[in-house]
XYZ file of C-alpha atoms in Angstrom:
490
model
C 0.000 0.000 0.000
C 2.045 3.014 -1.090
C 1.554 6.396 0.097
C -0.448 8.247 -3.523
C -2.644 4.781 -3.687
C -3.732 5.323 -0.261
C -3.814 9.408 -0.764
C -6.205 9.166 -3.711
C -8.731 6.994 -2.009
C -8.549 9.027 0.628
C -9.136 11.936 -1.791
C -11.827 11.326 -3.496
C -13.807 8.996 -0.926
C -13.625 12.341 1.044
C -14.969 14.633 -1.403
C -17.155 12.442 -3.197
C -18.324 9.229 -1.772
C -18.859 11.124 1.876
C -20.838 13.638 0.399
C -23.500 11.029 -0.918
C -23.437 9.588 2.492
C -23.971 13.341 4.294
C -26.856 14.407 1.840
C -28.297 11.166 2.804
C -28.738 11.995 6.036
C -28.792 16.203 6.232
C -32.468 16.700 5.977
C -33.294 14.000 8.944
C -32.454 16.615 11.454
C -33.862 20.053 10.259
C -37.043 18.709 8.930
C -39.310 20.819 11.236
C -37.187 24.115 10.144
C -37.510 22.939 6.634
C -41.233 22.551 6.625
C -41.770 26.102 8.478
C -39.758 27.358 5.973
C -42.010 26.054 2.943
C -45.133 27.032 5.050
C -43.942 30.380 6.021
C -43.265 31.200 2.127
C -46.160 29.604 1.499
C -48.250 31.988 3.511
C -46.410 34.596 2.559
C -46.956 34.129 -1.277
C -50.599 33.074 -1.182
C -52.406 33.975 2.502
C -52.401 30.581 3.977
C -50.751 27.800 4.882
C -49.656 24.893 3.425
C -52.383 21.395 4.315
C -50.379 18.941 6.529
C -50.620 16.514 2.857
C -49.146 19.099 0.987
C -46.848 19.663 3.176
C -45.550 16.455 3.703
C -45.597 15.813 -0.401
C -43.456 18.269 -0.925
C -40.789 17.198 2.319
C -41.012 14.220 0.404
C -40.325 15.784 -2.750
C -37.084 17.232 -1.364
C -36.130 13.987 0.026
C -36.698 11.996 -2.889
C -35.365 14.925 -5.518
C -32.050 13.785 -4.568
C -32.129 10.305 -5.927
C -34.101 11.877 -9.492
C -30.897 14.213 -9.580
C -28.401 10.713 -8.787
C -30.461 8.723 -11.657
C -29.993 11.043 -13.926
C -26.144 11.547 -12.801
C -25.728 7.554 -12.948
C -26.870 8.163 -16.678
C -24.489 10.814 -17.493
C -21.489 8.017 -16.321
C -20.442 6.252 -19.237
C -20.204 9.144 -21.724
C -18.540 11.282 -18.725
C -15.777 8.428 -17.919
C -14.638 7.765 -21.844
C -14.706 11.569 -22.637
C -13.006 12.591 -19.529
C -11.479 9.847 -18.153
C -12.264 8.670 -14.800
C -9.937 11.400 -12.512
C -11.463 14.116 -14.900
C -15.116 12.975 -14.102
C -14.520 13.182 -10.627
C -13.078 16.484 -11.568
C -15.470 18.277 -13.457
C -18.170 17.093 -11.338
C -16.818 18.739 -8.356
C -18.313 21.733 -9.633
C -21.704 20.725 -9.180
C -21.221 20.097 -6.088
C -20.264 24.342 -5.423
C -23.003 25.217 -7.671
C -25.909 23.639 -5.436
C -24.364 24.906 -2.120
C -24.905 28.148 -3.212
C -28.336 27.316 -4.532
C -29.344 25.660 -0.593
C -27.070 27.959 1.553
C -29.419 31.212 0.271
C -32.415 29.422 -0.276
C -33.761 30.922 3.163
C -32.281 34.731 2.423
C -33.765 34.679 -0.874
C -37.276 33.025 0.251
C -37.124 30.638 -2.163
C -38.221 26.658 -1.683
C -37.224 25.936 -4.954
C -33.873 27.044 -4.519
C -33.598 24.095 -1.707
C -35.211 21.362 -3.947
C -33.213 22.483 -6.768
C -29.898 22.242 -4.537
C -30.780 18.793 -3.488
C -31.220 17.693 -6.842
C -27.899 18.936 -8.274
C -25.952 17.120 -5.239
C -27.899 13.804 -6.078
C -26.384 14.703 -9.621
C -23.058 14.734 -8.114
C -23.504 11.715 -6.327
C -25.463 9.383 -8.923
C -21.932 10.501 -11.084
C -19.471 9.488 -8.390
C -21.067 6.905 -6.541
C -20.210 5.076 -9.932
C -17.059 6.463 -10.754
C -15.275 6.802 -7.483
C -15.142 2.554 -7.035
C -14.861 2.210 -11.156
C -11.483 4.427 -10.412
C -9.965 2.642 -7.398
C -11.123 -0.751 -8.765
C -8.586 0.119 -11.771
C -5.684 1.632 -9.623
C -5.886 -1.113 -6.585
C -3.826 -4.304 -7.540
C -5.759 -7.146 -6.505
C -4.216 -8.142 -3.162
C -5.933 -4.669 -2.016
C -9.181 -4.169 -4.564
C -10.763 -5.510 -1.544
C -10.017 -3.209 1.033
C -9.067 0.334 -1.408
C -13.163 -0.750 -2.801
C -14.766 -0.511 0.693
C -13.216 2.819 1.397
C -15.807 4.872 -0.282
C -18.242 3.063 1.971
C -16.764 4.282 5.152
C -16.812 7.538 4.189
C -20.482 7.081 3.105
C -20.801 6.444 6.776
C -18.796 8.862 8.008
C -20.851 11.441 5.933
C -23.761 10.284 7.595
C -22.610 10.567 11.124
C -20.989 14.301 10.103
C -24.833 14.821 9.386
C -25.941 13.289 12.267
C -23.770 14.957 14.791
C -23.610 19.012 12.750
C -27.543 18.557 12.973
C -27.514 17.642 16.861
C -29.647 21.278 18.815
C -26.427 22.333 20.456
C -24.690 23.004 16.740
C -26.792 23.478 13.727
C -29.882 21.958 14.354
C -31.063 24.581 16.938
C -34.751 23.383 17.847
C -36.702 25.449 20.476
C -38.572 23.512 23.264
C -40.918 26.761 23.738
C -44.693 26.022 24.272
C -46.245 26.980 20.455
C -49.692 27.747 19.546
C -51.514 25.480 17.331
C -51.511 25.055 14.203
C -47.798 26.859 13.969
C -46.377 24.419 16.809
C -46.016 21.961 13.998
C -44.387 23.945 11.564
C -42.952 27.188 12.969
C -40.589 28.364 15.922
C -41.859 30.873 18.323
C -41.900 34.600 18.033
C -41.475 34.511 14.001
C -40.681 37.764 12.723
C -39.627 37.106 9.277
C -41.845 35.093 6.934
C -39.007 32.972 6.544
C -38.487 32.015 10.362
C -36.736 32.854 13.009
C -32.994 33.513 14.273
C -33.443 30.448 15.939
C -33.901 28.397 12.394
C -31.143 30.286 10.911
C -28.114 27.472 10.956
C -30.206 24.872 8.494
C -29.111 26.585 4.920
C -25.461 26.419 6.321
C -26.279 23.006 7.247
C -27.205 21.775 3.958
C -24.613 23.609 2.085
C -21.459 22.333 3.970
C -21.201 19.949 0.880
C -19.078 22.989 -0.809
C -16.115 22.419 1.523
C -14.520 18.710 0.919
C -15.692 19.328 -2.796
C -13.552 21.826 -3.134
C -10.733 20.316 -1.531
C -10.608 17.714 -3.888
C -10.896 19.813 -7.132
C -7.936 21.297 -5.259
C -6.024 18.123 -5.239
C -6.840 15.880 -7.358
C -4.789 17.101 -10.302
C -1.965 15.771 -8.168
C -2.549 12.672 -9.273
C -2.452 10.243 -12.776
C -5.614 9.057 -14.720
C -6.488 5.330 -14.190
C -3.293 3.325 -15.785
C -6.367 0.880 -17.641
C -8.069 3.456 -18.722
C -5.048 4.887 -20.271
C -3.661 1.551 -21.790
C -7.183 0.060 -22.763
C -9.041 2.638 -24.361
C -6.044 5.173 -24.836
C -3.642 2.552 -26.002
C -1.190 5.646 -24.126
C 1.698 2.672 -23.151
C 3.789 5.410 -21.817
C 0.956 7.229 -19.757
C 0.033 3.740 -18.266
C 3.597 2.782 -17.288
C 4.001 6.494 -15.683
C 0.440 6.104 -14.032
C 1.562 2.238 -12.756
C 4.967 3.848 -11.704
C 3.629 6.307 -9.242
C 0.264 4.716 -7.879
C 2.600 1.068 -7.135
C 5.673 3.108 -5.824
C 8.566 0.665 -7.542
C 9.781 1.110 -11.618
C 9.042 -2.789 -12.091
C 5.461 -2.836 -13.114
C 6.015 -5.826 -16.591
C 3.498 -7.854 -14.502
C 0.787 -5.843 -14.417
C 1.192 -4.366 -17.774
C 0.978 -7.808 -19.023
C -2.215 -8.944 -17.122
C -3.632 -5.291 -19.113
C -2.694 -6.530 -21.705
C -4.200 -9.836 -21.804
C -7.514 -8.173 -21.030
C -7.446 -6.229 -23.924
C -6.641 -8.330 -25.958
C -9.413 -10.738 -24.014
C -11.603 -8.088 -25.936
C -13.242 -8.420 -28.973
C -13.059 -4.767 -28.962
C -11.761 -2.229 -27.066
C -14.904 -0.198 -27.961
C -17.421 0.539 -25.022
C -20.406 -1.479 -24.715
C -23.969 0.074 -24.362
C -26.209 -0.688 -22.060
C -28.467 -2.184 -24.414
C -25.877 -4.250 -25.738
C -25.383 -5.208 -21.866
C -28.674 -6.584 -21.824
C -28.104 -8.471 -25.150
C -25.016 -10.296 -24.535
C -26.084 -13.646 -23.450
C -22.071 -13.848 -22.104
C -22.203 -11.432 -19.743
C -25.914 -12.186 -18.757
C -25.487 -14.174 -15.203
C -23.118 -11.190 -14.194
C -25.323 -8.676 -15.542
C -28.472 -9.889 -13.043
C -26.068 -9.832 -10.371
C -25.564 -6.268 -10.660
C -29.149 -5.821 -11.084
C -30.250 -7.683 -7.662
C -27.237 -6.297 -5.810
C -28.165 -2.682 -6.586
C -31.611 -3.104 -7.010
C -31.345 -4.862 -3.280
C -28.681 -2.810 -1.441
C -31.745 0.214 -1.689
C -34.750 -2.054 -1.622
C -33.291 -3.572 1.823
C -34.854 0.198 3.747
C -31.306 1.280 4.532
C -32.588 4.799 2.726
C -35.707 4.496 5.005
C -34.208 4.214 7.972
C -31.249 7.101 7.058
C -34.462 9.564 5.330
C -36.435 9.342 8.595
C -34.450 7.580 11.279
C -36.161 10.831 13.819
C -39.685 9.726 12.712
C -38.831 5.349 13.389
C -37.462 6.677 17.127
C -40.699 8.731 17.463
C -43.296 6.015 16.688
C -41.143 3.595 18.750
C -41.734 6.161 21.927
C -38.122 7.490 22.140
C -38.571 11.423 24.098
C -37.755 14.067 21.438
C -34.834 15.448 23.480
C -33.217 11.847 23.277
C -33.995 11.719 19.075
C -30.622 12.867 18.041
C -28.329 11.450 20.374
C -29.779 8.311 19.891
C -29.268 9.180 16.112
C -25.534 10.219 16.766
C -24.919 6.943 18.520
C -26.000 4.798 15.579
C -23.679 6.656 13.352
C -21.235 5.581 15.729
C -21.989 2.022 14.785
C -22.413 2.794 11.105
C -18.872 3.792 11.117
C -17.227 1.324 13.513
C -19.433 -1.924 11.265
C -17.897 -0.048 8.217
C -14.263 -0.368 9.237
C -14.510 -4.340 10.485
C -15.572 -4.554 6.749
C -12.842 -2.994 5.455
C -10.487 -4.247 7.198
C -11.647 -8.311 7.416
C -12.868 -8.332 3.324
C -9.384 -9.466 2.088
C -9.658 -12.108 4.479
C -12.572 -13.185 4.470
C -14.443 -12.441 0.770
C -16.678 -10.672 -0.534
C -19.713 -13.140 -0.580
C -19.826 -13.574 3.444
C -19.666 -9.788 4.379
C -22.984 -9.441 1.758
C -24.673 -12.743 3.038
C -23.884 -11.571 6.577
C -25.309 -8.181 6.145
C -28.263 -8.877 4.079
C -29.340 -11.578 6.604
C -28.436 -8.952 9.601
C -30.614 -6.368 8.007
C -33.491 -8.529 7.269
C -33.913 -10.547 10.538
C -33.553 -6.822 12.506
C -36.140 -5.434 9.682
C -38.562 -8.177 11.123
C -37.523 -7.538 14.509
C -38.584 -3.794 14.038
C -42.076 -4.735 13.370
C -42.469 -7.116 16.290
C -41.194 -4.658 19.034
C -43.455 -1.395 17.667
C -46.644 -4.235 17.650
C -45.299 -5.208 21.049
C -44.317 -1.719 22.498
C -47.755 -0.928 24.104
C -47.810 -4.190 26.133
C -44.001 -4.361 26.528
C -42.715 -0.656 27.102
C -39.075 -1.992 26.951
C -39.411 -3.137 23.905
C -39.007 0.479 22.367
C -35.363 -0.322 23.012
C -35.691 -3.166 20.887
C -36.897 -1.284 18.052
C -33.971 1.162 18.681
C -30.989 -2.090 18.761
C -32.961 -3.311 15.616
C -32.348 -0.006 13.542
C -28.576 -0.072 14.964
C -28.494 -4.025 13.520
C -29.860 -2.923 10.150
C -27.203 0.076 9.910
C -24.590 -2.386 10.770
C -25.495 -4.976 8.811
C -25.504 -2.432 5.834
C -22.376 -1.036 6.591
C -20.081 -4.124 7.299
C -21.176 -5.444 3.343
C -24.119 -4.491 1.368
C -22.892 -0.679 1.408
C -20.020 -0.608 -0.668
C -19.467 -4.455 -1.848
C -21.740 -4.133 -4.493
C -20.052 -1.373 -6.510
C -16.615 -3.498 -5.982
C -18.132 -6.483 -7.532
C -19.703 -4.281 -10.444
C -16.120 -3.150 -11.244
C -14.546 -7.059 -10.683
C -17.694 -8.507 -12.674
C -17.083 -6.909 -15.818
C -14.157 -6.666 -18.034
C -12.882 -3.214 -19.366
C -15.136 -2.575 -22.404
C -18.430 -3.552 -20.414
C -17.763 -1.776 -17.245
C -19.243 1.424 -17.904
C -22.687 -0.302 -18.993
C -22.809 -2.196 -15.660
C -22.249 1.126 -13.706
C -24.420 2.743 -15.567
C -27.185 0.051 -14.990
C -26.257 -0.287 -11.414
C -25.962 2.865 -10.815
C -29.604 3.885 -12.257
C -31.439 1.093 -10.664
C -30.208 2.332 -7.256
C -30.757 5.694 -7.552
C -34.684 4.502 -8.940
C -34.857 2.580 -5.773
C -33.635 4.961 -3.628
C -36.315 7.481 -5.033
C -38.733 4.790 -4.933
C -38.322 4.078 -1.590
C -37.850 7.836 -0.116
C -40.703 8.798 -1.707
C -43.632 6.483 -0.399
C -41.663 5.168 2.977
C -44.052 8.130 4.542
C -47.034 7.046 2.759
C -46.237 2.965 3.210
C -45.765 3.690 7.049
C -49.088 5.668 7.112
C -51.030 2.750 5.463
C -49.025 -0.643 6.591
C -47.878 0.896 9.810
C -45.318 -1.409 11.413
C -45.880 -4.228 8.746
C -44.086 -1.811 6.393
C -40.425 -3.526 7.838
C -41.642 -6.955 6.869
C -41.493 -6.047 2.726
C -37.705 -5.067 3.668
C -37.035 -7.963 5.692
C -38.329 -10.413 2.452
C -36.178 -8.078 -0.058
C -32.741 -8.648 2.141
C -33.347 -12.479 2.994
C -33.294 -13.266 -1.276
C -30.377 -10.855 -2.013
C -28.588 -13.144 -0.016
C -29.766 -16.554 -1.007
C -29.085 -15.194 -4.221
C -25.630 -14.099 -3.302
C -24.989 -17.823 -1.784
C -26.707 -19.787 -4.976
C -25.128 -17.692 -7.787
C -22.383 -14.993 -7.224
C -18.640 -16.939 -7.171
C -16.314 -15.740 -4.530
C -13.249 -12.891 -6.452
C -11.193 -12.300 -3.933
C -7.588 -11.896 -5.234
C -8.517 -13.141 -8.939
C -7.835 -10.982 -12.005
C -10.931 -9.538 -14.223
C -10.094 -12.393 -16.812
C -10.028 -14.665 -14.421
C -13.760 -13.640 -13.153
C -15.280 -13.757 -16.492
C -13.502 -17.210 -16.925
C -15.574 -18.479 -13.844
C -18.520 -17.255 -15.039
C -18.355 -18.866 -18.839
């Protein structure tokens, strides 16, 4: 592990992959400012306030406008990585990323809603392009002794992201919250003694909140120039020998890199042509058609699981499980404690033990605490301990996520595929989680209103046949070449 392999992971799973993880999460803990916000403008514009439906479609609409913005990013990858390359995707789409912090840090100044929805929909853009390209870029640089371990990376900073937004939204920093008695209907919606139509001083932290996204962006369209372009992308599909050798050079810190110029080598010429394949083609290629479903019920199951439903609205779950609202979001904190910790001891155990047992393990974790979930809120009014059951149940389904199921999947995209079909898969991958995620942030509220605690029970069948699938079909690639994965699966 040389010193610019483990500074470019750093890099960009710090000012990419952790900013997916921290938009995740960032509108959990200023929801109530949020929605005064949209009612105060509201009233302002029209003479009355929003209806509690309408107000809650369009929260929902700003949750859920993040994963429209990362399907249409996830799109946007394959032309984006062979036109830029994959460092220069990362590069350019940095600036996104400053772009929508200005649109959400003025959003309240300016008394504009649509200023906040239109933010949140250019960092899902950011993050439906990188959540793809960040693990298609180390999957290239990381010899194979450490794909493993450089792949799950991203993941803990997805975590960490989370937590950041966990613990910058707790009352004592930015997520002020005033405990003063409210008349109704405003106690709902609006802090006391409004002034401005916009809110109070006391509200005044949750633009700065959402637009903290501008700093590690920045940082790494700082820094990232430091460093060479892929060495496959630049032998591959730039047939650039000399870049390659330069690119091998500095990322594997010795001058003898024959070996793994040769194993390039063979994969390209393992391809028929060195020409990227299109999604469609993807779906054609009867070859490639056992990895291809992988990727689909990996991706499609990593946001089907309710991971997204329990990040979106982890404040609501403690509420309904009878948690006091001044306990919410240290209880919140503390599972991003676990998020993190369950992300390292995958990290650090995957080149050891695999990639299929950390997925098995977590999908099984998530969906026997998913069931677990709905027997302790059923429970709760006969059993008033059991709220504390519902809380180690959403701390098991974090953990479970974290520890496999969280970043796995986009390893195995990038170890499934060889060079010219890579790009499809992300692309396909990439879209079908970001339509899940949307899917699922958008009626969670809805499905919870109508299914109540039986809601957990569709997550808990989705995770328990990811990983029988996992265990029937997906072979084991730990420390195996690409050529030597598609030779398994022929």
């Amino acid at each position: 592990l040389t010193f610019p392999l483990l500074s470019v992971t750093l890099l960009v799973s710090f000012g990419s992959s952790m900013l997916y993880g921290y938009n995740l999460a960032v509108v959990n803990s200023p929801a109530v400012h949020i929605k005064s916000f949209y009612n105060a403008t509201w009233s302002r514009r029209y003479g009355h306030g929003l209806a509690p439906g309408l107000l809650t479609l369009l929260y929902s609409v700003t949750v859920s406008v993040f994963a429209l913005g990362g399907l249409l990013g996830s799109l946007l990858v394959g032309m984006l990585v062979e036109r830029y390359g994959r460092k220069g995707a990362l590069s350019h789409s940095a600036v996104l990323v400053l772009l929508a912090g200005g649109f959400m840090g003025f959003s309240r100044e300016l008394g504009s809603p649509e200023m906040v929805i239109v933010g949140r929909s250019i960092t899902g853009l950011h993050s439906g392009i990188c959540l793809s390209v960040v693990p298609l870029y180390l999957g290239e640089i990381a010899p194979k002794s450490l794909r493993g371990f450089l792949g799950l990376m991203p993941s803990i900073f997805i975590c960490l992201g989370v937590f950041f937004a966990q613990v910058l939204g707790l009352p004592e920093l930015l997520g002020e919250v005033s405990t003063t008695p409210q008349p109704v209907p405003w106690a709902l919606l609006c802090p006391p003694g409004v002034t401005s139509p916009f809110g109070s001083s006391q509200d005044r932290f949750w633009p700065l909140l959402l637009s903290l996204v501008v700093v590690p962006a920045s940082l790494q369209l700082l820094l990232l120039r430091c460093f060479p372009e892929s060495p496959r992308y630049l032998l591959i599909e730039r047939n650039d020998v000399c870049g390659a050798t330069k690119a091998l050079r500095r990322f594997l810190g010795t001058h003898d890199v024959q070996d793994v110029m040769e194993e390039m080598k063979e994969e390209q010429r393992s391809l028929s042509s060195v020409e990227m394949v299109s999604v469609w083609r993807l779906l054609r290629d009867r070859g490639v058609r056992w990895q291809t479903l992988s990727v689909v019920v990996l991706n499609a199951g990593m946001q089907l699981s309710g991971i997204d439903a329990i990040w979106f609205y982890t404040n609501t779950i403690f509420a309904k499980a009878g948690i006091p609202v001044s306990q919410i979001p240290y209880t919140t904190v503390g599972t991003g404690v676990i998020e993190v910790v369950a992300g390292l001891i995958g990290c650090f155990t995957i080149e050891k033990l695999g990639r299929r047992p950390l997925v098995i393990t977590g999908f099984c974790t998530m969906g026997v605490c998913s069931a677990g979930i709905t027997a302790s809120l059923l429970l709760q009014a006969a059993l008033p301990w059991m709220r504390y059951v519902s809380v180690a149940c959403v701390v098991g389904i974090i953990a479970g996520f974290c520890v496999g199921p969280a970043g796995v999947p986009f390893l195995m995209t990038a170890e499934l595929f060889t060079q010219s079909h890579r790009p499809a898969a992300y692309i396909l991958g990439g879209s079908l989680n970001w339509l899940c995620n949307f899917t699922i942030g958008f009626i969670f509220p809805f499905l919870q209103m109508s299914a109540g605690a039986f809601c957990y029970l569709v997550f808990c069948g989705v995770c328990l046949l990811v990983a029988l699938y996992v265990y029937l079909v997906i072979p084991e690639t730990k420390n195996k070449t690409f050529v030597e994965i598609s030779h398994i699966f022929a």
